[in-house]
PDB file of C-alpha atoms in Angstrom:
ATOM      1  CA  MET L   1     -21.034  55.236-204.897  1.00  0.00           C
ATOM      2  CA  ALA L   2     -20.946  57.768-202.048  1.00  0.00           C
ATOM      3  CA  ILE L   3     -24.365  59.370-202.073  1.00  0.00           C
ATOM      4  CA  LYS L   4     -24.544  62.615-200.134  1.00  0.00           C
ATOM      5  CA  ALA L   5     -27.952  63.921-201.188  1.00  0.00           C
ATOM      6  CA  PHE L   6     -31.348  62.646-202.253  1.00  0.00           C
ATOM      7  CA  VAL L   7     -33.155  65.059-204.549  1.00  0.00           C
ATOM      8  CA  PHE L   8     -36.801  64.442-205.332  1.00  0.00           C
ATOM      9  CA  ASP L   9     -39.147  65.486-208.071  1.00  0.00           C
ATOM     10  CA  ALA L  10     -42.300  66.890-206.461  1.00  0.00           C
ATOM     11  CA  TYR L  11     -45.348  66.395-208.679  1.00  0.00           C
ATOM     12  CA  GLY L  12     -46.113  62.720-209.130  1.00  0.00           C
ATOM     13  CA  THR L  13     -43.173  61.587-206.979  1.00  0.00           C
ATOM     14  CA  LEU L  14     -43.656  62.935-203.452  1.00  0.00           C
ATOM     15  CA  TYR L  15     -47.091  64.406-204.205  1.00  0.00           C
ATOM     16  CA  ASP L  16     -49.994  62.559-205.779  1.00  0.00           C
ATOM     17  CA  ILE L  17     -51.148  64.574-208.790  1.00  0.00           C
ATOM     18  CA  GLN L  18     -54.203  62.362-209.090  1.00  0.00           C
ATOM     19  CA  SER L  19     -55.478  63.785-205.793  1.00  0.00           C
ATOM     20  CA  VAL L  20     -56.761  66.809-207.737  1.00  0.00           C
ATOM     21  CA  ALA L  21     -59.572  64.510-208.939  1.00  0.00           C
ATOM     22  CA  THR L  22     -61.376  65.080-205.640  1.00  0.00           C
ATOM     23  CA  VAL L  23     -61.929  68.747-206.491  1.00  0.00           C
ATOM     24  CA  THR L  24     -62.440  68.363-210.242  1.00  0.00           C
ATOM     25  CA  GLU L  25     -65.174  65.794-209.619  1.00  0.00           C
ATOM     26  CA  GLU L  26     -66.777  67.997-206.982  1.00  0.00           C
ATOM     27  CA  ALA L  27     -66.813  70.956-209.370  1.00  0.00           C
ATOM     28  CA  PHE L  28     -67.884  68.947-212.434  1.00  0.00           C
ATOM     29  CA  PRO L  29     -69.651  65.712-211.432  1.00  0.00           C
ATOM     30  CA  GLY L  30     -68.963  62.939-213.905  1.00  0.00           C
ATOM     31  CA  TYR L  31     -66.026  64.798-215.460  1.00  0.00           C
ATOM     32  CA  GLY L  32     -63.509  64.682-212.629  1.00  0.00           C
ATOM     33  CA  ASP L  33     -61.386  61.856-213.991  1.00  0.00           C
ATOM     34  CA  ILE L  34     -61.087  63.059-217.561  1.00  0.00           C
ATOM     35  CA  ILE L  35     -60.376  66.661-216.488  1.00  0.00           C
ATOM     36  CA  THR L  36     -57.608  65.404-214.206  1.00  0.00           C
ATOM     37  CA  GLN L  37     -55.906  63.343-216.918  1.00  0.00           C
ATOM     38  CA  ILE L  38     -56.146  65.920-219.723  1.00  0.00           C
ATOM     39  CA  TRP L  39     -55.022  68.686-217.368  1.00  0.00           C
ATOM     40  CA  ARG L  40     -51.847  66.862-216.348  1.00  0.00           C
ATOM     41  CA  MET L  41     -50.984  65.777-219.889  1.00  0.00           C
ATOM     42  CA  LYS L  42     -51.359  69.303-221.277  1.00  0.00           C
ATOM     43  CA  GLN L  43     -49.534  70.787-218.303  1.00  0.00           C
ATOM     44  CA  LEU L  44     -46.464  68.698-219.125  1.00  0.00           C
ATOM     45  CA  GLU L  45     -46.758  69.335-222.849  1.00  0.00           C
ATOM     46  CA  TYR L  46     -46.883  73.082-222.258  1.00  0.00           C
ATOM     47  CA  THR L  47     -43.638  72.976-220.239  1.00  0.00           C
ATOM     48  CA  TRP L  48     -41.885  71.238-223.117  1.00  0.00           C
ATOM     49  CA  GLN L  49     -43.427  73.476-225.769  1.00  0.00           C
ATOM     50  CA  ARG L  50     -42.530  76.658-223.896  1.00  0.00           C
ATOM     51  CA  SER L  51     -38.968  75.435-223.368  1.00  0.00           C
ATOM     52  CA  MET L  52     -38.529  74.659-227.060  1.00  0.00           C
ATOM     53  CA  MET L  53     -40.104  77.958-228.136  1.00  0.00           C
ATOM     54  CA  GLN L  54     -38.016  79.847-225.560  1.00  0.00           C
ATOM     55  CA  ARG L  55     -41.227  81.377-224.244  1.00  0.00           C
ATOM     56  CA  TYR L  56     -40.918  80.684-220.549  1.00  0.00           C
ATOM     57  CA  ALA L  57     -43.828  81.236-218.195  1.00  0.00           C
ATOM     58  CA  ASP L  58     -43.733  79.929-214.665  1.00  0.00           C
ATOM     59  CA  PHE L  59     -45.529  76.757-213.656  1.00  0.00           C
ATOM     60  CA  SER L  60     -48.468  78.547-212.085  1.00  0.00           C
ATOM     61  CA  VAL L  61     -49.231  80.112-215.479  1.00  0.00           C
ATOM     62  CA  VAL L  62     -48.724  76.794-217.269  1.00  0.00           C
ATOM     63  CA  THR L  63     -51.018  75.057-214.798  1.00  0.00           C
ATOM     64  CA  ARG L  64     -53.765  77.635-215.259  1.00  0.00           C
ATOM     65  CA  GLU L  65     -53.482  77.558-219.058  1.00  0.00           C
ATOM     66  CA  SER L  66     -53.670  73.781-219.186  1.00  0.00           C
ATOM     67  CA  LEU L  67     -56.727  73.743-216.918  1.00  0.00           C
ATOM     68  CA  VAL L  68     -58.454  76.298-219.163  1.00  0.00           C
ATOM     69  CA  TYR L  69     -57.647  74.097-222.161  1.00  0.00           C
ATOM     70  CA  SER L  70     -59.123  71.036-220.434  1.00  0.00           C
ATOM     71  CA  LEU L  71     -62.384  72.733-219.483  1.00  0.00           C
ATOM     72  CA  LYS L  72     -62.828  74.345-222.906  1.00  0.00           C
ATOM     73  CA  LEU L  73     -62.150  71.037-224.637  1.00  0.00           C
ATOM     74  CA  LEU L  74     -64.981  69.404-222.697  1.00  0.00           C
ATOM     75  CA  GLY L  75     -67.360  72.334-223.246  1.00  0.00           C
ATOM     76  CA  LEU L  76     -67.618  73.059-219.532  1.00  0.00           C
ATOM     77  CA  THR L  77     -68.557  76.490-218.225  1.00  0.00           C
ATOM     78  CA  TYR L  78     -67.245  77.605-214.867  1.00  0.00           C
ATOM     79  CA  SER L  79     -67.170  80.520-212.475  1.00  0.00           C
ATOM     80  CA  ASP L  80     -63.988  82.212-211.334  1.00  0.00           C
ATOM     81  CA  ALA L  81     -64.629  80.852-207.854  1.00  0.00           C
ATOM     82  CA  ALA L  82     -64.880  77.253-209.079  1.00  0.00           C
ATOM     83  CA  PHE L  83     -61.718  77.657-211.149  1.00  0.00           C
ATOM     84  CA  GLU L  84     -59.769  79.020-208.184  1.00  0.00           C
ATOM     85  CA  ARG L  85     -60.984  76.208-205.905  1.00  0.00           C
ATOM     86  CA  ILE L  86     -59.567  73.690-208.349  1.00  0.00           C
ATOM     87  CA  MET L  87     -56.293  75.582-208.690  1.00  0.00           C
ATOM     88  CA  ASP L  88     -55.958  75.823-204.919  1.00  0.00           C
ATOM     89  CA  LYS L  89     -55.642  72.045-204.712  1.00  0.00           C
ATOM     90  CA  TYR L  90     -52.117  72.441-206.088  1.00  0.00           C
ATOM     91  CA  ALA L  91     -51.186  74.065-202.789  1.00  0.00           C
ATOM     92  CA  HIS L  92     -52.704  71.135-200.881  1.00  0.00           C
ATOM     93  CA  LEU L  93     -51.851  68.042-202.910  1.00  0.00           C
ATOM     94  CA  ASP L  94     -51.808  64.759-201.024  1.00  0.00           C
ATOM     95  CA  LEU L  95     -48.449  63.275-200.146  1.00  0.00           C
ATOM     96  CA  TYR L  96     -47.995  59.671-201.168  1.00  0.00           C
ATOM     97  CA  PRO L  97     -48.625  57.559-198.054  1.00  0.00           C
ATOM     98  CA  ASP L  98     -45.001  56.415-197.754  1.00  0.00           C
ATOM     99  CA  ALA L  99     -43.375  59.793-198.462  1.00  0.00           C
ATOM    100  CA  GLU L 100     -42.879  61.031-194.909  1.00  0.00           C
ATOM    101  CA  ALA L 101     -41.512  57.721-193.627  1.00  0.00           C
ATOM    102  CA  ALA L 102     -39.107  57.471-196.570  1.00  0.00           C
ATOM    103  CA  LEU L 103     -37.770  60.969-195.938  1.00  0.00           C
ATOM    104  CA  ALA L 104     -37.389  60.228-192.240  1.00  0.00           C
ATOM    105  CA  ALA L 105     -35.393  57.088-193.033  1.00  0.00           C
ATOM    106  CA  LEU L 106     -33.005  59.179-195.149  1.00  0.00           C
ATOM    107  CA  SER L 107     -32.470  61.875-192.539  1.00  0.00           C
ATOM    108  CA  GLY L 108     -28.692  61.455-192.591  1.00  0.00           C
ATOM    109  CA  TYR L 109     -28.513  62.784-196.144  1.00  0.00           C
ATOM    110  CA  LYS L 110     -29.164  66.198-197.628  1.00  0.00           C
ATOM    111  CA  LEU L 111     -32.773  66.167-198.807  1.00  0.00           C
ATOM    112  CA  ALA L 112     -34.242  68.463-201.417  1.00  0.00           C
ATOM    113  CA  ILE L 113     -36.901  68.912-204.060  1.00  0.00           C
ATOM    114  CA  LEU L 114     -36.053  69.933-207.622  1.00  0.00           C
ATOM    115  CA  SER L 115     -39.266  70.756-209.426  1.00  0.00           C
ATOM    116  CA  ASN L 116     -40.731  72.479-212.445  1.00  0.00           C
ATOM    117  CA  GLY L 117     -43.092  74.140-209.989  1.00  0.00           C
ATOM    118  CA  SER L 118     -42.793  77.872-209.451  1.00  0.00           C
ATOM    119  CA  SER L 119     -41.209  79.023-206.198  1.00  0.00           C
ATOM    120  CA  GLY L 120     -44.514  80.270-204.803  1.00  0.00           C
ATOM    121  CA  MET L 121     -46.412  77.094-205.641  1.00  0.00           C
ATOM    122  CA  LEU L 122     -43.713  74.852-204.183  1.00  0.00           C
ATOM    123  CA  ASN L 123     -43.187  76.845-201.009  1.00  0.00           C
ATOM    124  CA  ASP L 124     -46.918  76.861-200.271  1.00  0.00           C
ATOM    125  CA  LEU L 125     -47.235  73.141-200.952  1.00  0.00           C
ATOM    126  CA  VAL L 126     -44.204  72.157-198.891  1.00  0.00           C
ATOM    127  CA  LYS L 127     -45.317  74.325-195.966  1.00  0.00           C
ATOM    128  CA  ASN L 128     -48.913  73.105-196.084  1.00  0.00           C
ATOM    129  CA  THR L 129     -47.784  69.479-195.923  1.00  0.00           C
ATOM    130  CA  GLY L 130     -45.083  69.948-193.279  1.00  0.00           C
ATOM    131  CA  LEU L 131     -42.114  69.046-195.485  1.00  0.00           C
ATOM    132  CA  ASP L 132     -40.514  72.429-194.810  1.00  0.00           C
ATOM    133  CA  GLN L 133     -39.431  70.875-191.502  1.00  0.00           C
ATOM    134  CA  VAL L 134     -37.717  67.981-193.288  1.00  0.00           C
ATOM    135  CA  LEU L 135     -36.144  69.298-196.479  1.00  0.00           C
ATOM    136  CA  ASP L 136     -32.847  71.153-196.710  1.00  0.00           C
ATOM    137  CA  ALA L 137     -33.950  72.951-199.863  1.00  0.00           C
ATOM    138  CA  THR L 138     -36.931  73.366-202.169  1.00  0.00           C
ATOM    139  CA  ILE L 139     -35.496  74.199-205.583  1.00  0.00           C
ATOM    140  CA  SER L 140     -37.585  75.645-208.409  1.00  0.00           C
ATOM    141  CA  ILE L 141     -36.315  75.812-211.981  1.00  0.00           C
ATOM    142  CA  ASP L 142     -37.549  79.432-212.089  1.00  0.00           C
ATOM    143  CA  SER L 143     -34.049  80.905-211.978  1.00  0.00           C
ATOM    144  CA  GLU L 144     -33.007  78.997-215.110  1.00  0.00           C
ATOM    145  CA  ARG L 145     -36.287  79.775-216.894  1.00  0.00           C
ATOM    146  CA  ILE L 146     -36.428  76.389-218.568  1.00  0.00           C
ATOM    147  CA  PHE L 147     -38.228  73.237-217.538  1.00  0.00           C
ATOM    148  CA  LYS L 148     -36.979  69.732-216.887  1.00  0.00           C
ATOM    149  CA  PRO L 149     -35.781  67.663-218.665  1.00  0.00           C
ATOM    150  CA  ALA L 150     -33.530  70.430-220.044  1.00  0.00           C
ATOM    151  CA  PRO L 151     -30.019  69.933-218.578  1.00  0.00           C
ATOM    152  CA  GLN L 152     -29.892  73.522-217.277  1.00  0.00           C
ATOM    153  CA  ALA L 153     -32.586  72.625-214.754  1.00  0.00           C
ATOM    154  CA  TYR L 154     -30.475  69.907-213.145  1.00  0.00           C
ATOM    155  CA  THR L 155     -27.478  72.226-212.714  1.00  0.00           C
ATOM    156  CA  LEU L 156     -29.424  73.859-209.881  1.00  0.00           C
ATOM    157  CA  ILE L 157     -28.796  70.875-207.623  1.00  0.00           C
ATOM    158  CA  GLU L 158     -25.070  71.533-207.340  1.00  0.00           C
ATOM    159  CA  LYS L 159     -25.597  75.304-207.267  1.00  0.00           C
ATOM    160  CA  LYS L 160     -28.055  75.105-204.357  1.00  0.00           C
ATOM    161  CA  LEU L 161     -26.743  72.109-202.389  1.00  0.00           C
ATOM    162  CA  GLY L 162     -23.035  72.176-203.219  1.00  0.00           C
ATOM    163  CA  VAL L 163     -23.119  68.470-204.068  1.00  0.00           C
ATOM    164  CA  LYS L 164     -21.634  67.073-207.293  1.00  0.00           C
ATOM    165  CA  PRO L 165     -23.927  65.136-209.667  1.00  0.00           C
ATOM    166  CA  SER L 166     -22.026  61.910-208.978  1.00  0.00           C
ATOM    167  CA  ASP L 167     -22.908  62.234-205.278  1.00  0.00           C
ATOM    168  CA  VAL L 168     -26.628  62.788-205.854  1.00  0.00           C
ATOM    169  CA  MET L 169     -29.436  60.251-206.028  1.00  0.00           C
ATOM    170  CA  PHE L 170     -32.229  61.824-208.017  1.00  0.00           C
ATOM    171  CA  VAL L 171     -35.672  60.319-207.437  1.00  0.00           C
ATOM    172  CA  SER L 172     -38.623  60.597-209.799  1.00  0.00           C
ATOM    173  CA  SER L 173     -41.655  58.633-210.906  1.00  0.00           C
ATOM    174  CA  ASN L 174     -41.831  60.572-214.193  1.00  0.00           C
ATOM    175  CA  PRO L 175     -40.019  58.765-217.028  1.00  0.00           C
ATOM    176  CA  PHE L 176     -39.196  62.003-218.898  1.00  0.00           C
ATOM    177  CA  ASP L 177     -37.534  63.283-215.715  1.00  0.00           C
ATOM    178  CA  VAL L 178     -35.655  60.023-215.185  1.00  0.00           C
ATOM    179  CA  ALA L 179     -34.246  60.215-218.728  1.00  0.00           C
ATOM    180  CA  GLY L 180     -33.330  63.884-218.309  1.00  0.00           C
ATOM    181  CA  ALA L 181     -31.577  63.361-214.985  1.00  0.00           C
ATOM    182  CA  LYS L 182     -29.676  60.313-216.220  1.00  0.00           C
ATOM    183  CA  SER L 183     -28.634  62.106-219.404  1.00  0.00           C
ATOM    184  CA  PHE L 184     -27.326  64.950-217.246  1.00  0.00           C
ATOM    185  CA  GLY L 185     -25.166  62.563-215.200  1.00  0.00           C
ATOM    186  CA  LEU L 186     -27.067  62.025-211.961  1.00  0.00           C
ATOM    187  CA  ASN L 187     -27.614  58.715-210.227  1.00  0.00           C
ATOM    188  CA  VAL L 188     -31.319  58.008-210.677  1.00  0.00           C
ATOM    189  CA  ALA L 189     -33.942  55.961-208.867  1.00  0.00           C
ATOM    190  CA  TRP L 190     -37.224  55.502-210.703  1.00  0.00           C
ATOM    191  CA  ILE L 191     -40.385  54.965-208.676  1.00  0.00           C
ATOM    192  CA  GLU L 192     -42.094  52.478-210.971  1.00  0.00           C
ATOM    193  CA  ARG L 193     -45.611  52.609-209.595  1.00  0.00           C
ATOM    194  CA  VAL L 194     -47.218  51.051-212.675  1.00  0.00           C
ATOM    195  CA  THR L 195     -45.468  48.012-214.154  1.00  0.00           C
ATOM    196  CA  PRO L 196     -45.830  46.953-217.800  1.00  0.00           C
ATOM    197  CA  GLN L 197     -47.565  43.796-216.587  1.00  0.00           C
ATOM    198  CA  ALA L 198     -50.149  45.786-214.648  1.00  0.00           C
ATOM    199  CA  MET L 199     -50.566  48.063-217.639  1.00  0.00           C
ATOM    200  CA  ALA L 200     -51.174  45.179-220.035  1.00  0.00           C
ATOM    201  CA  ALA L 201     -53.789  43.748-217.684  1.00  0.00           C
ATOM    202  CA  GLU L 202     -55.842  46.961-217.903  1.00  0.00           C
ATOM    203  CA  PHE L 203     -56.365  46.662-221.660  1.00  0.00           C
ATOM    204  CA  LYS L 204     -59.296  44.564-222.834  1.00  0.00           C
ATOM    205  CA  PRO L 205     -59.577  44.062-226.611  1.00  0.00           C
ATOM    206  CA  GLY L 206     -62.504  46.019-228.012  1.00  0.00           C
ATOM    207  CA  ALA L 207     -63.336  47.689-224.694  1.00  0.00           C
ATOM    208  CA  PRO L 208     -63.243  51.501-224.212  1.00  0.00           C
ATOM    209  CA  ILE L 209     -60.048  52.818-222.641  1.00  0.00           C
ATOM    210  CA  ALA L 210     -60.574  54.816-219.458  1.00  0.00           C
ATOM    211  CA  PRO L 211     -58.831  58.222-219.242  1.00  0.00           C
ATOM    212  CA  VAL L 212     -56.676  57.118-216.315  1.00  0.00           C
ATOM    213  CA  THR L 213     -55.577  54.019-218.240  1.00  0.00           C
ATOM    214  CA  MET L 214     -54.484  56.118-221.205  1.00  0.00           C
ATOM    215  CA  PHE L 215     -52.630  58.449-218.853  1.00  0.00           C
ATOM    216  CA  LYS L 216     -50.776  55.507-217.316  1.00  0.00           C
ATOM    217  CA  ALA L 217     -49.883  54.232-220.782  1.00  0.00           C
ATOM    218  CA  VAL L 218     -48.301  57.458-222.004  1.00  0.00           C
ATOM    219  CA  ARG L 219     -46.952  59.010-218.794  1.00  0.00           C
ATOM    220  CA  THR L 220     -45.922  56.200-216.411  1.00  0.00           C
ATOM    221  CA  GLN L 221     -43.946  53.801-218.623  1.00  0.00           C
ATOM    222  CA  MET L 222     -40.213  54.171-219.253  1.00  0.00           C
ATOM    223  CA  ASP L 223     -39.488  56.043-222.454  1.00  0.00           C
ATOM    224  CA  GLU L 224     -37.327  54.608-225.246  1.00  0.00           C
ATOM    225  CA  LEU L 225     -34.725  57.379-225.179  1.00  0.00           C
ATOM    226  CA  GLY L 226     -31.621  55.367-224.345  1.00  0.00           C
ATOM    227  CA  PHE L 227     -31.340  56.594-220.743  1.00  0.00           C
ATOM    228  CA  LEU L 228     -32.424  54.152-218.058  1.00  0.00           C
ATOM    229  CA  PRO L 229     -32.518  54.539-214.265  1.00  0.00           C
ATOM    230  CA  ASP L 230     -29.886  52.994-212.022  1.00  0.00           C
ATOM    231  CA  HIS L 231     -32.609  51.675-209.727  1.00  0.00           C
ATOM    232  CA  ARG L 232     -36.217  50.661-210.350  1.00  0.00           C
ATOM    233  CA  ILE L 233     -38.289  50.434-207.187  1.00  0.00           C
ATOM    234  CA  PRO L 234     -42.063  50.213-206.677  1.00  0.00           C
ATOM    235  CA  ALA L 235     -42.417  52.787-203.906  1.00  0.00           C
ATOM    236  CA  LEU L 236     -40.643  55.531-201.974  1.00  0.00           C
ATOM    237  CA  ALA L 237     -40.449  53.193-198.986  1.00  0.00           C
ATOM    238  CA  GLU L 238     -37.832  51.145-200.862  1.00  0.00           C
ATOM    239  CA  LEU L 239     -35.360  54.037-201.182  1.00  0.00           C
ATOM    240  CA  PRO L 240     -33.267  53.244-198.070  1.00  0.00           C
ATOM    241  CA  LYS L 241     -32.400  49.865-199.616  1.00  0.00           C
ATOM    242  CA  VAL L 242     -30.847  51.683-202.576  1.00  0.00           C
ATOM    243  CA  VAL L 243     -28.053  52.909-200.292  1.00  0.00           C
ATOM    244  CA  GLY L 244     -27.986  49.836-198.065  1.00  0.00           C
ATOM    245  CA  LYS L 245     -29.981  51.225-195.146  1.00  0.00           C
TER     246      LYS L 245
END
């Protein structure tokens, strides 16, 4: 295996989606956690629904629509200003603590993001967090007008970087993305931040299930689709070991 490029998913892999909870809780005290979990779940569902319906809208639209859904579902009223403050967090998401060090350790390889995010959203986020100085490319699926895990999305890696799928290590913490990338023919490293053992320990018979626990159960465990990652690692910091560094 001669890896020439590491290509990362953005949301949930390099950037902590759960960091939006700081602004959702500030805007709606007591509701921050449940807004955050519903918002992310519907955001992903809308990408898949739009792809299947062939009704593409870019990720900024999808993100706004799924936030509206979440607030309406909970019966919350909001001002335009409050809504925009929450949305703005997507341009200032927190990097995972080990992201910058992991990228620095892989500096001898081509480094890129391939994301469902729209070009504008991604460029703002990457610039605001300083990764524009590190990455060789920030690739949005916009030009293909279909979201991951559709195979057309992954073709952009070779188109933009000039690197064949067999020479790419694709990195994601999202199981649907792992399955899609592996099905397409990429080498894949899964950031397994929540193990099945840790998941099982969160469930107490007869006790209410917290929103974040339900999110972990349905969005952080490997899907039974027949496509498994080549590498399972607990954190980005472990990536250099994948290629023997």
